Short mmCIF file of C-alpha atoms and ligand atoms in Angstrom, two decimals:
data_model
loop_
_atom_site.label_atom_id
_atom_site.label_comp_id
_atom_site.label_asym_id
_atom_site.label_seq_id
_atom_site.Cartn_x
_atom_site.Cartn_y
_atom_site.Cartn_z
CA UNK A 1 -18.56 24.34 -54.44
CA UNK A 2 -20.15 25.41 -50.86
CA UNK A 3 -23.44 23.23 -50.53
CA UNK A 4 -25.78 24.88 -48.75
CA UNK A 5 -26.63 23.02 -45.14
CA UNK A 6 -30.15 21.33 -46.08
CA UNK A 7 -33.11 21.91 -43.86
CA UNK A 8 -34.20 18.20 -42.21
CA UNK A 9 -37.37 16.89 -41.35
CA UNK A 10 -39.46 18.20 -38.10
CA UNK A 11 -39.87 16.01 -35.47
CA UNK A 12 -42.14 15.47 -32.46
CA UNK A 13 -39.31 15.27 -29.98
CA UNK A 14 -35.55 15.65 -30.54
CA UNK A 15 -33.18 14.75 -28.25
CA UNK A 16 -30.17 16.02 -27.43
CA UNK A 17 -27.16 13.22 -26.06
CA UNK A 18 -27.67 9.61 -27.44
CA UNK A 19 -26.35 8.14 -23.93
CA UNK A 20 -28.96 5.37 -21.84
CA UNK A 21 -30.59 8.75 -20.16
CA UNK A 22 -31.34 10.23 -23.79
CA UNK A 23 -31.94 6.43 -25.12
CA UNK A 24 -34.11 5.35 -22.97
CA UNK A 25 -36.52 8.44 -23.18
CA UNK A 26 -36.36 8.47 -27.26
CA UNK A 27 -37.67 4.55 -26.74
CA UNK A 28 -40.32 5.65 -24.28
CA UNK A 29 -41.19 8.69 -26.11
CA UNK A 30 -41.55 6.49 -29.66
CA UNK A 31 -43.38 3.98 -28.41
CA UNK A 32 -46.04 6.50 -27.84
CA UNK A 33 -46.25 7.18 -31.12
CA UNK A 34 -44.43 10.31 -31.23
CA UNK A 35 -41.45 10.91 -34.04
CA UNK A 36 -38.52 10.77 -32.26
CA UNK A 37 -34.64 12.12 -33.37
CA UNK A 38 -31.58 11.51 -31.33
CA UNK A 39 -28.28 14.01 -31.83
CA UNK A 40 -25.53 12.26 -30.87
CA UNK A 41 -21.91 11.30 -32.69
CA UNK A 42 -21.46 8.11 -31.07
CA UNK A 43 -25.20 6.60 -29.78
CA UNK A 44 -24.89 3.97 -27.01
CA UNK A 45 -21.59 5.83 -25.53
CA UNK A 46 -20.99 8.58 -23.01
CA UNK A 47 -20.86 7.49 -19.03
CA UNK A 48 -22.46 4.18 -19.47
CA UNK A 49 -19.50 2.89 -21.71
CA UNK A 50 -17.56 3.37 -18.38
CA UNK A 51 -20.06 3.04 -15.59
CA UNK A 52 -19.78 -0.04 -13.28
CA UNK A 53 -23.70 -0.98 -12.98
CA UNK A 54 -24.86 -1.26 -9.52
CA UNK A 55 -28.22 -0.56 -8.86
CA UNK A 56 -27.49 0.70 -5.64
CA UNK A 57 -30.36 2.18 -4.09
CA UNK A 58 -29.90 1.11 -0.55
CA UNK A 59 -26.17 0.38 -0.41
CA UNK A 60 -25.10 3.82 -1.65
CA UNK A 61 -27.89 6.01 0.56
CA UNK A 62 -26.77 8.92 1.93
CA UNK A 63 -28.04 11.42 4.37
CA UNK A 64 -30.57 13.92 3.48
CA UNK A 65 -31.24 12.04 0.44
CA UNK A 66 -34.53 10.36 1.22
CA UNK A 67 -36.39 11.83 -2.01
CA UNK A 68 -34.02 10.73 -4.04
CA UNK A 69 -34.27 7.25 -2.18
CA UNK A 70 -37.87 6.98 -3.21
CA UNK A 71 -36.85 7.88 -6.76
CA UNK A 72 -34.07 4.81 -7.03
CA UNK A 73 -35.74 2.50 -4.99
CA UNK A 74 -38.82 2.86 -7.67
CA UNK A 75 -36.22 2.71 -10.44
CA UNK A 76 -34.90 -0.43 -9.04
CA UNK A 77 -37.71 -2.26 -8.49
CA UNK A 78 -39.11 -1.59 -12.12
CA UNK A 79 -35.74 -3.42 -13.10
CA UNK A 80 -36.24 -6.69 -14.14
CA UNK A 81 -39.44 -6.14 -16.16
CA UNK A 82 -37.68 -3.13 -17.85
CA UNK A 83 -34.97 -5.25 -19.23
CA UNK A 84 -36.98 -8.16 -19.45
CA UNK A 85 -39.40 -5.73 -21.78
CA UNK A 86 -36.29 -4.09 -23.28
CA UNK A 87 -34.58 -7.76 -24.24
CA UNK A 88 -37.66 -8.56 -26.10
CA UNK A 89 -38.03 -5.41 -27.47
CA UNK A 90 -34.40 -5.41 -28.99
CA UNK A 91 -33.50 -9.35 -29.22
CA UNK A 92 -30.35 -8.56 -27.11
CA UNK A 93 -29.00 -9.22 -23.69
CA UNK A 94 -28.93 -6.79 -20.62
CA UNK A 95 -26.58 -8.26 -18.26
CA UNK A 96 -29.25 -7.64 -15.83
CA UNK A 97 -28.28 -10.00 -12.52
CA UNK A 98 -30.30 -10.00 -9.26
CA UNK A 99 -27.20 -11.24 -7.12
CA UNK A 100 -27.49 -8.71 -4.07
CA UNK A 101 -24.59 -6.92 -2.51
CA UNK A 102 -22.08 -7.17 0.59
CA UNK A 103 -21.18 -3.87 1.75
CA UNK A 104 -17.88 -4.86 4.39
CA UNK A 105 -15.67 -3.16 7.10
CA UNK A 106 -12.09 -3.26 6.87
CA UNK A 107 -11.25 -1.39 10.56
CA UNK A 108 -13.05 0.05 13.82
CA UNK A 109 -13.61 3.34 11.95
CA UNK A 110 -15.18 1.82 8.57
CA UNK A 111 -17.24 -0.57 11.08
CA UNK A 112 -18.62 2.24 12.84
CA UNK A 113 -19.59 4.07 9.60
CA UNK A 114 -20.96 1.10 8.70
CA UNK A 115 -23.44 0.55 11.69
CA UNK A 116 -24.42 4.07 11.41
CA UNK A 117 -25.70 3.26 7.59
CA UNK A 118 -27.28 0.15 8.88
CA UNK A 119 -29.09 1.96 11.47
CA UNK A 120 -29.93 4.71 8.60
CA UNK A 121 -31.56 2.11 6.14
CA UNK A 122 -33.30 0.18 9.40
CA UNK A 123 -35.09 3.22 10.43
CA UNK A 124 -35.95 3.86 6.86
CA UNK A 125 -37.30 0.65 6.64
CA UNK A 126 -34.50 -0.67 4.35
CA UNK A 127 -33.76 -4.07 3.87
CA UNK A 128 -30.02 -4.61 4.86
CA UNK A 129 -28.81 -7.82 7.39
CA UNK A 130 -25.71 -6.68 9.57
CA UNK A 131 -23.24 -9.75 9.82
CA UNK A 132 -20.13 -10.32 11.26
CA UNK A 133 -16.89 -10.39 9.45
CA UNK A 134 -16.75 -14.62 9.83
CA UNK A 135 -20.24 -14.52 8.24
CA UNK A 136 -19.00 -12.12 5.36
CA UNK A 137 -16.39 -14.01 4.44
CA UNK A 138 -18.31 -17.50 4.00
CA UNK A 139 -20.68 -15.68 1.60
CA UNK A 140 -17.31 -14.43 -0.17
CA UNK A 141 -14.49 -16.68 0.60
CA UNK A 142 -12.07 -14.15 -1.33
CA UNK A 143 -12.52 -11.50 1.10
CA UNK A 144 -9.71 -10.03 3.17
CA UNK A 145 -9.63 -11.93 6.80
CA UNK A 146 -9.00 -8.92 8.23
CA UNK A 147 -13.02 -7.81 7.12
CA UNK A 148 -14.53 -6.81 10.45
CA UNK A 149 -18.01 -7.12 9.47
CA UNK A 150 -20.70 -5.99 6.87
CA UNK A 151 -24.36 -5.35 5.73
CA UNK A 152 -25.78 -8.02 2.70
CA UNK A 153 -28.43 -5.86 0.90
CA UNK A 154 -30.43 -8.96 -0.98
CA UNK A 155 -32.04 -5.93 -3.00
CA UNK A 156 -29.46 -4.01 -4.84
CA UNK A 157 -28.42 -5.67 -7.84
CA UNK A 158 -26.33 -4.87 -11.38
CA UNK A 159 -26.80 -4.54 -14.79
CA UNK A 160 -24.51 -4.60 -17.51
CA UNK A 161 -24.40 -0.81 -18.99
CA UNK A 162 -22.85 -1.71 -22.01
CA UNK A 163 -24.84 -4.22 -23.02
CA UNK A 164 -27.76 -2.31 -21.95
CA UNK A 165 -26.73 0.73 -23.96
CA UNK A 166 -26.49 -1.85 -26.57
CA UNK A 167 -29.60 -3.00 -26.61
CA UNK A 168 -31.61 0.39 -25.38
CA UNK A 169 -29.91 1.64 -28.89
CA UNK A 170 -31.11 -1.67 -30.70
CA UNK A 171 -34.79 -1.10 -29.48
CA UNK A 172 -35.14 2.70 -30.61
CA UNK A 173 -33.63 1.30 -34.19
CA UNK A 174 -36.31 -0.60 -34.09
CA UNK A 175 -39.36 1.70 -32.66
CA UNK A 176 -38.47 4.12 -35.72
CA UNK A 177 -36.13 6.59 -33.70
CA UNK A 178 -33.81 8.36 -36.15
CA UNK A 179 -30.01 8.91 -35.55
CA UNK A 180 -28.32 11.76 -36.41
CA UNK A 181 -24.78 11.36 -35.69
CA UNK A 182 -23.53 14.46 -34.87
CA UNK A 183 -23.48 17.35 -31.98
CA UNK A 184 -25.84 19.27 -31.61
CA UNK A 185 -24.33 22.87 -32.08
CA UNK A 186 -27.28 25.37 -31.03
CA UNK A 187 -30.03 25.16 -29.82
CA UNK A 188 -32.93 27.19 -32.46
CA UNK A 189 -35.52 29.19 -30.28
CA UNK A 190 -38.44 30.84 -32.49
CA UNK A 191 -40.74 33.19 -30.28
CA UNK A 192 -39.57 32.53 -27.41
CA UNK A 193 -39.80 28.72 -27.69
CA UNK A 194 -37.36 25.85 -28.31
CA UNK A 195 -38.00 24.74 -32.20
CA UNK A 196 -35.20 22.32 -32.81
CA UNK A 197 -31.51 22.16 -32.60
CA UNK A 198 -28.91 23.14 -35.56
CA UNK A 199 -26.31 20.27 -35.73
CA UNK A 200 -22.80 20.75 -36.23
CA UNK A 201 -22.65 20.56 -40.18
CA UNK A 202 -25.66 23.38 -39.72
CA UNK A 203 -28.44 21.22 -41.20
CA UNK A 204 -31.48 22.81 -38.76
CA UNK A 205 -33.76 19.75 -37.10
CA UNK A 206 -37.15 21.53 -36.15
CA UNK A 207 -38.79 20.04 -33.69
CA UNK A 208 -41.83 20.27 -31.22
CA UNK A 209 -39.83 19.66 -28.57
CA UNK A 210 -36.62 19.44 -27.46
CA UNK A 211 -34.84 17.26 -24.54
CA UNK A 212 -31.18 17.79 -22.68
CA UNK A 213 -30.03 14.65 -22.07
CA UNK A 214 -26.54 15.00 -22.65
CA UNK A 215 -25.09 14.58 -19.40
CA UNK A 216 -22.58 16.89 -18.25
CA UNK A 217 -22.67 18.45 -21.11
CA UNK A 218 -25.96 19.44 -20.45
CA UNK A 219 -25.35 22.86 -20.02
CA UNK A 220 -23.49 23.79 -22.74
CA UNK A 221 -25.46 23.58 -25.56
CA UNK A 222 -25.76 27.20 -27.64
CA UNK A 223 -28.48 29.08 -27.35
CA UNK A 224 -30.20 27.95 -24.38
CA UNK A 225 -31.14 30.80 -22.55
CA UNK A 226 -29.29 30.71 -18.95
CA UNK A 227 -32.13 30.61 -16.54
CA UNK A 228 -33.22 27.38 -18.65
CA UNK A 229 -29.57 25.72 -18.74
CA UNK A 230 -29.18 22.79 -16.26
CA UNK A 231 -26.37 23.14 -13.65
CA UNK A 232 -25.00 20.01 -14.18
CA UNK A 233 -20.76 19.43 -13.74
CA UNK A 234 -18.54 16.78 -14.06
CA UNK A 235 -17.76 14.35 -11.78
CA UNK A 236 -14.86 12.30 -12.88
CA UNK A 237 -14.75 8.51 -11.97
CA UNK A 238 -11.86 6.14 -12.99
CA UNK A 239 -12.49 2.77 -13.46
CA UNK A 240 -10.40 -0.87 -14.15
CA UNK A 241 -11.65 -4.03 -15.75
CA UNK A 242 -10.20 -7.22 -15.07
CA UNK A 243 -10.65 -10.73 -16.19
CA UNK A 244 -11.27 -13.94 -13.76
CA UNK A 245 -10.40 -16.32 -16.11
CA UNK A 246 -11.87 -20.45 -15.74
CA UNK A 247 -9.57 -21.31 -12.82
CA UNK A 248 -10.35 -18.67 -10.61
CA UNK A 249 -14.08 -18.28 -11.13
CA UNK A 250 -16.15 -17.73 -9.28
CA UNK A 251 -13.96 -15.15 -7.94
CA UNK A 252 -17.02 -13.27 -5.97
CA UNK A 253 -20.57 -14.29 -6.17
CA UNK A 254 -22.12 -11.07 -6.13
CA UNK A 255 -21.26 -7.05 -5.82
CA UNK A 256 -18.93 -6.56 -2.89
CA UNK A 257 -18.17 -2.43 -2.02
CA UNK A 258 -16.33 -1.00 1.26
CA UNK A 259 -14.90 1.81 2.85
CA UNK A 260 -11.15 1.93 2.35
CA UNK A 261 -9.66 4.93 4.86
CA UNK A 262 -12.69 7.20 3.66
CA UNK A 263 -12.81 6.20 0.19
CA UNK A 264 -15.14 3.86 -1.73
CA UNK A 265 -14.28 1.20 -3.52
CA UNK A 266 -16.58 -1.52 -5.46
CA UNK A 267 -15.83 -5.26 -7.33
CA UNK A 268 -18.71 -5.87 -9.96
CA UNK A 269 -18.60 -9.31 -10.95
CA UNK A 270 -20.36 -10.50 -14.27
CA UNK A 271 -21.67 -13.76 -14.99
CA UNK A 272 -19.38 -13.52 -18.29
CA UNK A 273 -16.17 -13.58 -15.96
CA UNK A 274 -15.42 -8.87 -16.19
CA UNK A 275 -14.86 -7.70 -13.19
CA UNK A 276 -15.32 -4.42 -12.83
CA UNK A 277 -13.75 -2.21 -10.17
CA UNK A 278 -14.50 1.19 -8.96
CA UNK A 279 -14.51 4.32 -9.35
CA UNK A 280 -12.77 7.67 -8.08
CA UNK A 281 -14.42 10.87 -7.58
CA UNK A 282 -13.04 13.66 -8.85
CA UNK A 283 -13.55 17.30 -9.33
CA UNK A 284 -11.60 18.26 -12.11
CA UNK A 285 -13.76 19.25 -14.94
CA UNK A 286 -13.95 17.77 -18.44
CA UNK A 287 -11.20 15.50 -17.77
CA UNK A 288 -11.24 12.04 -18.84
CA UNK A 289 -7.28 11.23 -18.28
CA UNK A 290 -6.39 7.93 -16.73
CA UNK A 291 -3.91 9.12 -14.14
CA UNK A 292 -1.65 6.47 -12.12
CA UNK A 293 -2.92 7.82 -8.29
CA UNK A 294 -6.24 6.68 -9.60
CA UNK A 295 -5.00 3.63 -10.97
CA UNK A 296 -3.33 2.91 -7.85
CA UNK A 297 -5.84 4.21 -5.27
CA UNK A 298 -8.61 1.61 -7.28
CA UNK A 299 -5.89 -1.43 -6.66
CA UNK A 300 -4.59 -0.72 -3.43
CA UNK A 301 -8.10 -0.64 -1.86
CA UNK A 302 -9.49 -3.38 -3.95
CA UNK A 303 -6.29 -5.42 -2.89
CA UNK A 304 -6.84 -4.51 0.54
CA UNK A 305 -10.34 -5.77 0.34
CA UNK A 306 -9.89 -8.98 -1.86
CA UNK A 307 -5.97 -9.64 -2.14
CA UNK A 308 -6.19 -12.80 -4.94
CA UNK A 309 -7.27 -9.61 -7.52
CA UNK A 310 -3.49 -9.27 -7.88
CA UNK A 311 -3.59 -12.43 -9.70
CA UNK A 312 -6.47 -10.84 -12.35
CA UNK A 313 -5.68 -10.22 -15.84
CA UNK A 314 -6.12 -6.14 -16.00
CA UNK A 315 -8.32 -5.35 -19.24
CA UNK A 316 -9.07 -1.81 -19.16
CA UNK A 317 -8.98 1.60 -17.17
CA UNK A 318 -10.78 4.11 -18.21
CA UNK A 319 -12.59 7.33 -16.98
CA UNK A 320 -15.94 8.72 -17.46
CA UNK A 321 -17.96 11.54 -16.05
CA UNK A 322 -21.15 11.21 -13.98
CA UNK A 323 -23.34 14.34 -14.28
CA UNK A 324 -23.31 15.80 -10.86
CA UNK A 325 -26.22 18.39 -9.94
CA UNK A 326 -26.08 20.40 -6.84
CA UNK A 327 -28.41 18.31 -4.76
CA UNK A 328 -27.19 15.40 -6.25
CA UNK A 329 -30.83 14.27 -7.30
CA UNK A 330 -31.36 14.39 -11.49
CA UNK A 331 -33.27 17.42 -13.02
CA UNK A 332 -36.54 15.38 -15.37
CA UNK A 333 -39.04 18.12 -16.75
CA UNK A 334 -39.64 21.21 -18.26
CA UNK A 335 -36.84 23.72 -18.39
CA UNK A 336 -37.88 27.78 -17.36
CA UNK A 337 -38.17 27.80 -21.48
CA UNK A 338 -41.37 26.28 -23.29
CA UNK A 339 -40.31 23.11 -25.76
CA UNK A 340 -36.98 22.73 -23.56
CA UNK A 341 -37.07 19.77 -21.69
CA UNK A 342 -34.31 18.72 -19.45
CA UNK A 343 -33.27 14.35 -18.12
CA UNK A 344 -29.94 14.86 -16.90
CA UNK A 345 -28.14 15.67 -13.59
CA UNK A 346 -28.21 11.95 -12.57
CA UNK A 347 -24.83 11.78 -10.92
CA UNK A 348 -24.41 8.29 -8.89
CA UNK A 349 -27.26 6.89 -10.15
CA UNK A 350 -27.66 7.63 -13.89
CA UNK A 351 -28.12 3.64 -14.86
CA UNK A 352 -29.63 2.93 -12.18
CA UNK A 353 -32.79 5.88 -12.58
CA UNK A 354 -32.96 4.70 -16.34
CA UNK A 355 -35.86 2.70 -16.40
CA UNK A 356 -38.10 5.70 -14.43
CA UNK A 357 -36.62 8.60 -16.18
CA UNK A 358 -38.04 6.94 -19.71
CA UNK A 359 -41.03 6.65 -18.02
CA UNK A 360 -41.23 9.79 -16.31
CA UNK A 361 -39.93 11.64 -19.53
CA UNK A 362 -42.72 10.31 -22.07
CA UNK A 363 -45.13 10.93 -19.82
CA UNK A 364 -43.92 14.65 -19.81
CA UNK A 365 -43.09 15.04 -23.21
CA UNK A 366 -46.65 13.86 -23.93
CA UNK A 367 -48.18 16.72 -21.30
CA UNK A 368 -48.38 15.07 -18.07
CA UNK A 369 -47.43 16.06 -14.89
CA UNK A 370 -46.21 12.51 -13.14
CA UNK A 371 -46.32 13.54 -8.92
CA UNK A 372 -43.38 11.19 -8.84
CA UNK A 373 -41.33 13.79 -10.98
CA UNK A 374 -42.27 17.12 -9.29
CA UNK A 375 -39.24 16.89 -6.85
CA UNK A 376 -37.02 16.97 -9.39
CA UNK A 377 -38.33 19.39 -11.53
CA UNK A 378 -35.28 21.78 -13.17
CA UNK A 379 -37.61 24.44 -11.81
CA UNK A 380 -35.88 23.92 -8.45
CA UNK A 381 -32.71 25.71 -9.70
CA UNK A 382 -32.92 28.75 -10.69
CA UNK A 383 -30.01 30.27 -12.78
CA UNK A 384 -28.60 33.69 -12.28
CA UNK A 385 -27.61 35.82 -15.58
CA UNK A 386 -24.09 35.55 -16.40
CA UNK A 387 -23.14 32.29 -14.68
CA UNK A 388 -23.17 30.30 -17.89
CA UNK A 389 -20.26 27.22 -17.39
CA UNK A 390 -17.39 27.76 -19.37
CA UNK A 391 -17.73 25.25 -22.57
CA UNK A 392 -14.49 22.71 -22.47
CA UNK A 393 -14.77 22.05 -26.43
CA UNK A 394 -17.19 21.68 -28.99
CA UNK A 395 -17.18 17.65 -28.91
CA UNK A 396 -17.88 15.59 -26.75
CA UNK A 397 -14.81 14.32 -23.95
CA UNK A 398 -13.63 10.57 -25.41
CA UNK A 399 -13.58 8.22 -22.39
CA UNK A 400 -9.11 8.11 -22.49
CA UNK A 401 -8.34 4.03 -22.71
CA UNK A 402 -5.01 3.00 -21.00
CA UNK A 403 -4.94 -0.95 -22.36
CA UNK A 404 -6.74 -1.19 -25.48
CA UNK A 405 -7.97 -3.96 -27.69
CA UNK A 406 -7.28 -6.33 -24.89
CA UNK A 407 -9.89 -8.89 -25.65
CA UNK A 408 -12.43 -9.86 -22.91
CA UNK A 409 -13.90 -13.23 -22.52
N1 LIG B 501 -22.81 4.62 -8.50
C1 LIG B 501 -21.43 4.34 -8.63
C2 LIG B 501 -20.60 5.49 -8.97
O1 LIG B 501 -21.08 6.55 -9.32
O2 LIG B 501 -19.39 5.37 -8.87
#
């Protein structure tokens, strides 16, 4: 017999992508005192389940990005009493760990680039200490001795995504935010105004409010009228986890990145002995394959920066996709359609902007108009009729998993 989808209960604010982005506003949002749904299959997932965790804000500037700057560097100092707040809140861990970061030169042409960013983040008033490649490698004794120099950036630290999805998940559980653990299939628009979402069994969830949080799938939801539908796209990154086990440890003391012939490469170490190495960037769509020139480019470079990683256990490879806007800065606010809000287009810096996109969000949600958000207002795109982005599927990409059920320590 055909059961009629049932109509569920309104809420204040529904969002739309259950990754830290749509977590971490539901939390905010809730602990105003708003009802709060989330429509996701698999909470706690998407990029983060992938994403390294640097909080990067002065090692990964780039020209032309100086709003955006003042947006991370806010992010990152809010930090440790976010997860310090968020721990409480949700009785788990974060893997937050203020160790700093090395940022190192491999050859003349990687120095040079590197002096240039020095000089970037000294005029900007950045903290970042140039030293040579003798002083880089008695901070890291691992490192390559060809290194050729390098800037230690005290300030930019990592987190643990994983166990902060974990516990940003944990913490709306626990602040009353409902899960509904499916796609969102449509968005519902009554008079001209967002009204809910329709999931993918067809139960309708009215709500006040609606927020697209669903990374690069932000754009594809149903219904969402194009000039309100974020240009977001995906931006492929591949990334390995390896193991340091008891002999080897500490293998490196803190976050060490470089330049590698043009490309970028990064070793996350965690105080529970991961270490995570990335990531590629690549513009191939809703692809999440782990491909063997990725593999490869990640361990060449990573060799050439730190050769004992050959000796590493290899745990994991997997790819994710960062939500790449066309400025590269995230869209937070009100979408061209009333009740349509969007927190997505974070690209680089997704976990890093989490703690100040929550905030930013409930004050928005809740009718404010934060000065700190007004850059990045989705208002700054506007969206021509008929450029719509061609919809991949109807679920979700899977992050692909080459080595699987590989414990880690
Ligand atoms: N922020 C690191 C990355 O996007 O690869």
């Amino acid at each position: 017999m055909h059961t009629k989808p049932r109509a569920r209960r309104g809420r204040d604010v529904l969002v739309v992508g259950g990754g830290v982005v749509g977590l971490v506003t539901a939390w905010r949002c809730a602990q105003r005192g708003l009802s709060v749904a989330v429509a996701d299959p698999e909470p706690g997932r998407g990029a983060a389940h992938v994403a390294a965790g640097m909080l990067a804000a002065v090692t990964e500037l780039q020209y032309g990005e100086q709003t955006l700057l003042g947006l991370n560097l806010a992010s990152a100092r809010r930090y440790p009493s976010f997860t310090e707040e968020l721990e409480d809140a949700s009785g788990l861990p974060t893997g937050y760990r203020a160790c700093g970061t090395l940022a190192v030169a491999l050859d003349a042409d990687d120095r040079a680039e590197l002096r240039e960013l020095h000089a970037f983040q000294s005029a900007l008033g950045l903290e970042s200490v140039w030293l040579t490649g003798r002083e880089c490698r008695r901070l890291e004794p691992m490192l390559a001795p060809g290194v050729r120099g390098g800037l230690r950036v005290e300030g930019d630290h990592q987190v643990d995504p994983r166990r902060l999805a974990a516990a940003l998940l944990r913490a709306c559980e626990r602040a009353g935010v409902d899960f509904l653990r499916q796609p969102a299939g449509r968005l519902s628009v009554v008079a001209d105004r967002a009204a809910g979402v329709v999931l993918a069994d067809g139960s309708a969830v009215p709500a006040g409010q609606v927020v697209l949080a669903a990374g690069c799938r932000s754009g594809l939801l149903e219904g969402v009228p194009e000039e309100a539908l974020p240009p977001v796209r995906p931006v492929k990154g591949q990334v390995l986890r390896l193991r340091v086990p008891a002999p080897f440890a500490p293998f490196l003391s803190r976050t060490v990145r470089a330049v590698v012939r043009g490309g970028h490469v990064y070793l996350v170490p965690r105080e529970n002995g991961e270490l995570v190495v990335g990531a590629t960037t690549e513009e191939t769509g809703h692809d999440t394959a782990v491909t063997a020139g990725g593999v490869y480019e990640l361990l060449r470079d990573a060799h050439e920066l730190v050769p004992g990683i050959t000796e590493l256990p290899l745990t994991e490879a997997l790819a994710g996709l960062r939500p790449g806007s066309p400025d590269n800065a995230p869209l937070l606010g009100r979408t061209a359609l009333p009740g349509l809000l969007a927190a997505t287009g974070h690209h680089r810096n997704g976990i890093l902007l989490t703690p100040v996109t929550g905030d930013l969000m409930a004050e928005i949600v809740t009718g404010g108009d934060p000065e700190q958000a007004l850059p990045f207002s989705p208002a700054r795109f506007s969206r021509a009729p008929g450029t719509r982005p061609e919809a991949p599927g109807t679920r979700p990409e899977e992050p692909h998993t080459l080595t699987e059920g590989v414990p880690s320590r």
